[in-house]
Amino acid sequence: MVTAARFGSDFVTTSIRMCRHVVWVAARLRRRCADRDVVDEAVQDTFVAVWNGAGRWDGRGEPAAWIWGIAIRRLIGVLRTRGRWSRAEAADEATES
């Protein structure tokens, strides 16, 4: 299992490590968006992407920075699909992160 190889030796270890990041990711996204449903969807999408893409993380840098990059892009994606985000706002937000 690629994900387990990157984040831990088994499913339980991997899940626990990912759960540690959920709290701070959700908190940071809530600072950028007041709509709890949007944030919840972005957090869920983030960790599905982390789980599925763990093999693409090359091990350089901090995993938290990699996860945050995914999270902010997922938030922007959710807002775009819900029609609440213009391309100009998305570009501004991406440069602030």
JSON list of C-alpha atoms in Angstrom, two decimals:
[
{"chain": "A", "resi": 1, "resn": "MET", "atom": "CA", "xyz": [0.00, 0.00, 0.00]},
{"chain": "A", "resi": 2, "resn": "VAL", "atom": "CA", "xyz": [1.64, 3.21, -1.17]},
{"chain": "A", "resi": 3, "resn": "THR", "atom": "CA", "xyz": [-0.01, 5.43, 1.43]},
{"chain": "A", "resi": 4, "resn": "ALA", "atom": "CA", "xyz": [1.00, 3.22, 4.31]},
{"chain": "A", "resi": 5, "resn": "ALA", "atom": "CA", "xyz": [4.55, 3.22, 3.01]},
{"chain": "A", "resi": 6, "resn": "ARG", "atom": "CA", "xyz": [4.65, 7.00, 3.19]},
{"chain": "A", "resi": 7, "resn": "PHE", "atom": "CA", "xyz": [2.74, 7.70, 6.38]},
{"chain": "A", "resi": 8, "resn": "GLY", "atom": "CA", "xyz": [3.08, 4.59, 8.49]},
{"chain": "A", "resi": 9, "resn": "SER", "atom": "CA", "xyz": [3.32, 0.85, 8.46]},
{"chain": "A", "resi": 10, "resn": "ASP", "atom": "CA", "xyz": [-0.38, 0.09, 8.61]},
{"chain": "A", "resi": 11, "resn": "PHE", "atom": "CA", "xyz": [-3.85, 1.48, 8.14]},
{"chain": "A", "resi": 12, "resn": "VAL", "atom": "CA", "xyz": [-4.33, 2.44, 11.80]},
{"chain": "A", "resi": 13, "resn": "THR", "atom": "CA", "xyz": [-1.06, 4.36, 12.02]},
{"chain": "A", "resi": 14, "resn": "THR", "atom": "CA", "xyz": [-1.77, 6.16, 8.77]},
{"chain": "A", "resi": 15, "resn": "SER", "atom": "CA", "xyz": [-5.28, 7.08, 9.89]},
{"chain": "A", "resi": 16, "resn": "ILE", "atom": "CA", "xyz": [-4.08, 8.43, 13.22]},
{"chain": "A", "resi": 17, "resn": "ARG", "atom": "CA", "xyz": [-1.42, 10.56, 11.57]},
{"chain": "A", "resi": 18, "resn": "MET", "atom": "CA", "xyz": [-3.93, 11.98, 9.12]},
{"chain": "A", "resi": 19, "resn": "CYS", "atom": "CA", "xyz": [-6.41, 12.74, 11.91]},
{"chain": "A", "resi": 20, "resn": "ARG", "atom": "CA", "xyz": [-3.81, 14.91, 13.63]},
{"chain": "A", "resi": 21, "resn": "HIS", "atom": "CA", "xyz": [-3.86, 17.19, 10.60]},
{"chain": "A", "resi": 22, "resn": "VAL", "atom": "CA", "xyz": [-7.65, 17.39, 10.23]},
{"chain": "A", "resi": 23, "resn": "VAL", "atom": "CA", "xyz": [-8.08, 19.74, 13.20]},
{"chain": "A", "resi": 24, "resn": "TRP", "atom": "CA", "xyz": [-5.62, 22.41, 12.11]},
{"chain": "A", "resi": 25, "resn": "VAL", "atom": "CA", "xyz": [-6.59, 22.18, 8.43]},
{"chain": "A", "resi": 26, "resn": "ALA", "atom": "CA", "xyz": [-10.25, 22.72, 9.31]},
{"chain": "A", "resi": 27, "resn": "ALA", "atom": "CA", "xyz": [-9.38, 25.62, 11.63]},
{"chain": "A", "resi": 28, "resn": "ARG", "atom": "CA", "xyz": [-7.27, 27.36, 8.99]},
{"chain": "A", "resi": 29, "resn": "LEU", "atom": "CA", "xyz": [-9.91, 26.88, 6.31]},
{"chain": "A", "resi": 30, "resn": "ARG", "atom": "CA", "xyz": [-12.60, 28.28, 8.65]},
{"chain": "A", "resi": 31, "resn": "ARG", "atom": "CA", "xyz": [-10.53, 31.48, 8.91]},
{"chain": "A", "resi": 32, "resn": "ARG", "atom": "CA", "xyz": [-10.88, 31.83, 5.16]},
{"chain": "A", "resi": 33, "resn": "CYS", "atom": "CA", "xyz": [-14.50, 30.74, 4.77]},
{"chain": "A", "resi": 34, "resn": "ALA", "atom": "CA", "xyz": [-17.38, 31.13, 7.22]},
{"chain": "A", "resi": 35, "resn": "ASP", "atom": "CA", "xyz": [-19.59, 28.53, 5.53]},
{"chain": "A", "resi": 36, "resn": "ARG", "atom": "CA", "xyz": [-19.13, 25.37, 7.57]},
{"chain": "A", "resi": 37, "resn": "ASP", "atom": "CA", "xyz": [-20.55, 23.12, 4.84]},
{"chain": "A", "resi": 38, "resn": "VAL", "atom": "CA", "xyz": [-18.02, 24.43, 2.34]},
{"chain": "A", "resi": 39, "resn": "VAL", "atom": "CA", "xyz": [-15.17, 23.92, 4.82]},
{"chain": "A", "resi": 40, "resn": "ASP", "atom": "CA", "xyz": [-16.33, 20.41, 5.70]},
{"chain": "A", "resi": 41, "resn": "GLU", "atom": "CA", "xyz": [-16.47, 19.47, 2.03]},
{"chain": "A", "resi": 42, "resn": "ALA", "atom": "CA", "xyz": [-13.02, 20.95, 1.39]},
{"chain": "A", "resi": 43, "resn": "VAL", "atom": "CA", "xyz": [-11.54, 19.10, 4.38]},
{"chain": "A", "resi": 44, "resn": "GLN", "atom": "CA", "xyz": [-13.04, 15.82, 3.20]},
{"chain": "A", "resi": 45, "resn": "ASP", "atom": "CA", "xyz": [-11.79, 16.38, -0.34]},
{"chain": "A", "resi": 46, "resn": "THR", "atom": "CA", "xyz": [-8.35, 17.29, 1.03]},
{"chain": "A", "resi": 47, "resn": "PHE", "atom": "CA", "xyz": [-7.87, 14.08, 2.94]},
{"chain": "A", "resi": 48, "resn": "VAL", "atom": "CA", "xyz": [-9.22, 11.91, 0.15]},
{"chain": "A", "resi": 49, "resn": "ALA", "atom": "CA", "xyz": [-6.61, 13.56, -2.09]},
{"chain": "A", "resi": 50, "resn": "VAL", "atom": "CA", "xyz": [-3.91, 13.08, 0.56]},
{"chain": "A", "resi": 51, "resn": "TRP", "atom": "CA", "xyz": [-4.83, 9.43, 0.94]},
{"chain": "A", "resi": 52, "resn": "ASN", "atom": "CA", "xyz": [-4.92, 8.81, -2.81]},
{"chain": "A", "resi": 53, "resn": "GLY", "atom": "CA", "xyz": [-1.86, 10.92, -3.60]},
{"chain": "A", "resi": 54, "resn": "ALA", "atom": "CA", "xyz": [0.50, 10.00, -0.80]},
{"chain": "A", "resi": 55, "resn": "GLY", "atom": "CA", "xyz": [2.79, 8.26, -3.26]},
{"chain": "A", "resi": 56, "resn": "ARG", "atom": "CA", "xyz": [3.33, 11.56, -5.05]},
{"chain": "A", "resi": 57, "resn": "TRP", "atom": "CA", "xyz": [4.76, 13.30, -1.98]},
{"chain": "A", "resi": 58, "resn": "ASP", "atom": "CA", "xyz": [8.49, 13.15, -2.53]},
{"chain": "A", "resi": 59, "resn": "GLY", "atom": "CA", "xyz": [9.47, 13.38, 1.14]},
{"chain": "A", "resi": 60, "resn": "ARG", "atom": "CA", "xyz": [11.05, 16.81, 0.86]},
{"chain": "A", "resi": 61, "resn": "GLY", "atom": "CA", "xyz": [9.73, 19.46, 3.20]},
{"chain": "A", "resi": 62, "resn": "GLU", "atom": "CA", "xyz": [7.04, 19.07, 5.79]},
{"chain": "A", "resi": 63, "resn": "PRO", "atom": "CA", "xyz": [3.99, 16.90, 5.16]},
{"chain": "A", "resi": 64, "resn": "ALA", "atom": "CA", "xyz": [1.88, 19.66, 6.75]},
{"chain": "A", "resi": 65, "resn": "ALA", "atom": "CA", "xyz": [2.94, 22.12, 4.04]},
{"chain": "A", "resi": 66, "resn": "TRP", "atom": "CA", "xyz": [2.05, 19.60, 1.34]},
{"chain": "A", "resi": 67, "resn": "ILE", "atom": "CA", "xyz": [-1.34, 18.97, 2.98]},
{"chain": "A", "resi": 68, "resn": "TRP", "atom": "CA", "xyz": [-2.00, 22.71, 3.33]},
{"chain": "A", "resi": 69, "resn": "GLY", "atom": "CA", "xyz": [-1.32, 23.25, -0.37]},
{"chain": "A", "resi": 70, "resn": "ILE", "atom": "CA", "xyz": [-3.90, 20.61, -1.20]},
{"chain": "A", "resi": 71, "resn": "ALA", "atom": "CA", "xyz": [-6.39, 22.02, 1.33]},
{"chain": "A", "resi": 72, "resn": "ILE", "atom": "CA", "xyz": [-6.38, 25.61, 0.09]},
{"chain": "A", "resi": 73, "resn": "ARG", "atom": "CA", "xyz": [-6.78, 24.46, -3.50]},
{"chain": "A", "resi": 74, "resn": "ARG", "atom": "CA", "xyz": [-9.67, 22.19, -2.51]},
{"chain": "A", "resi": 75, "resn": "LEU", "atom": "CA", "xyz": [-11.36, 25.09, -0.71]},
{"chain": "A", "resi": 76, "resn": "ILE", "atom": "CA", "xyz": [-11.04, 27.25, -3.81]},
{"chain": "A", "resi": 77, "resn": "GLY", "atom": "CA", "xyz": [-12.40, 24.38, -5.91]},
{"chain": "A", "resi": 78, "resn": "VAL", "atom": "CA", "xyz": [-15.44, 23.91, -3.69]},
{"chain": "A", "resi": 79, "resn": "LEU", "atom": "CA", "xyz": [-16.15, 27.64, -3.70]},
{"chain": "A", "resi": 80, "resn": "ARG", "atom": "CA", "xyz": [-15.85, 27.76, -7.48]},
{"chain": "A", "resi": 81, "resn": "THR", "atom": "CA", "xyz": [-18.28, 24.88, -7.96]},
{"chain": "A", "resi": 82, "resn": "ARG", "atom": "CA", "xyz": [-20.73, 26.62, -5.67]},
{"chain": "A", "resi": 83, "resn": "GLY", "atom": "CA", "xyz": [-20.33, 29.88, -7.61]},
{"chain": "A", "resi": 84, "resn": "ARG", "atom": "CA", "xyz": [-18.90, 31.88, -4.71]},
{"chain": "A", "resi": 85, "resn": "TRP", "atom": "CA", "xyz": [-15.41, 32.54, -5.98]},
{"chain": "A", "resi": 86, "resn": "SER", "atom": "CA", "xyz": [-14.12, 34.56, -8.88]},
{"chain": "A", "resi": 87, "resn": "ARG", "atom": "CA", "xyz": [-10.84, 33.81, -10.61]},
{"chain": "A", "resi": 88, "resn": "ALA", "atom": "CA", "xyz": [-9.39, 37.12, -9.35]},
{"chain": "A", "resi": 89, "resn": "GLU", "atom": "CA", "xyz": [-10.17, 36.21, -5.73]},
{"chain": "A", "resi": 90, "resn": "ALA", "atom": "CA", "xyz": [-8.71, 32.74, -6.25]},
{"chain": "A", "resi": 91, "resn": "ALA", "atom": "CA", "xyz": [-5.47, 34.19, -7.58]},
{"chain": "A", "resi": 92, "resn": "ASP", "atom": "CA", "xyz": [-5.23, 36.60, -4.63]},
{"chain": "A", "resi": 93, "resn": "GLU", "atom": "CA", "xyz": [-5.82, 33.80, -2.11]},
{"chain": "A", "resi": 94, "resn": "ALA", "atom": "CA", "xyz": [-3.31, 31.47, -3.73]},
{"chain": "A", "resi": 95, "resn": "THR", "atom": "CA", "xyz": [-0.57, 34.10, -3.57]},
{"chain": "A", "resi": 96, "resn": "GLU", "atom": "CA", "xyz": [-1.29, 34.84, 0.10]},
{"chain": "A", "resi": 97, "resn": "SER", "atom": "CA", "xyz": [-0.81, 31.21, 1.15]}
]
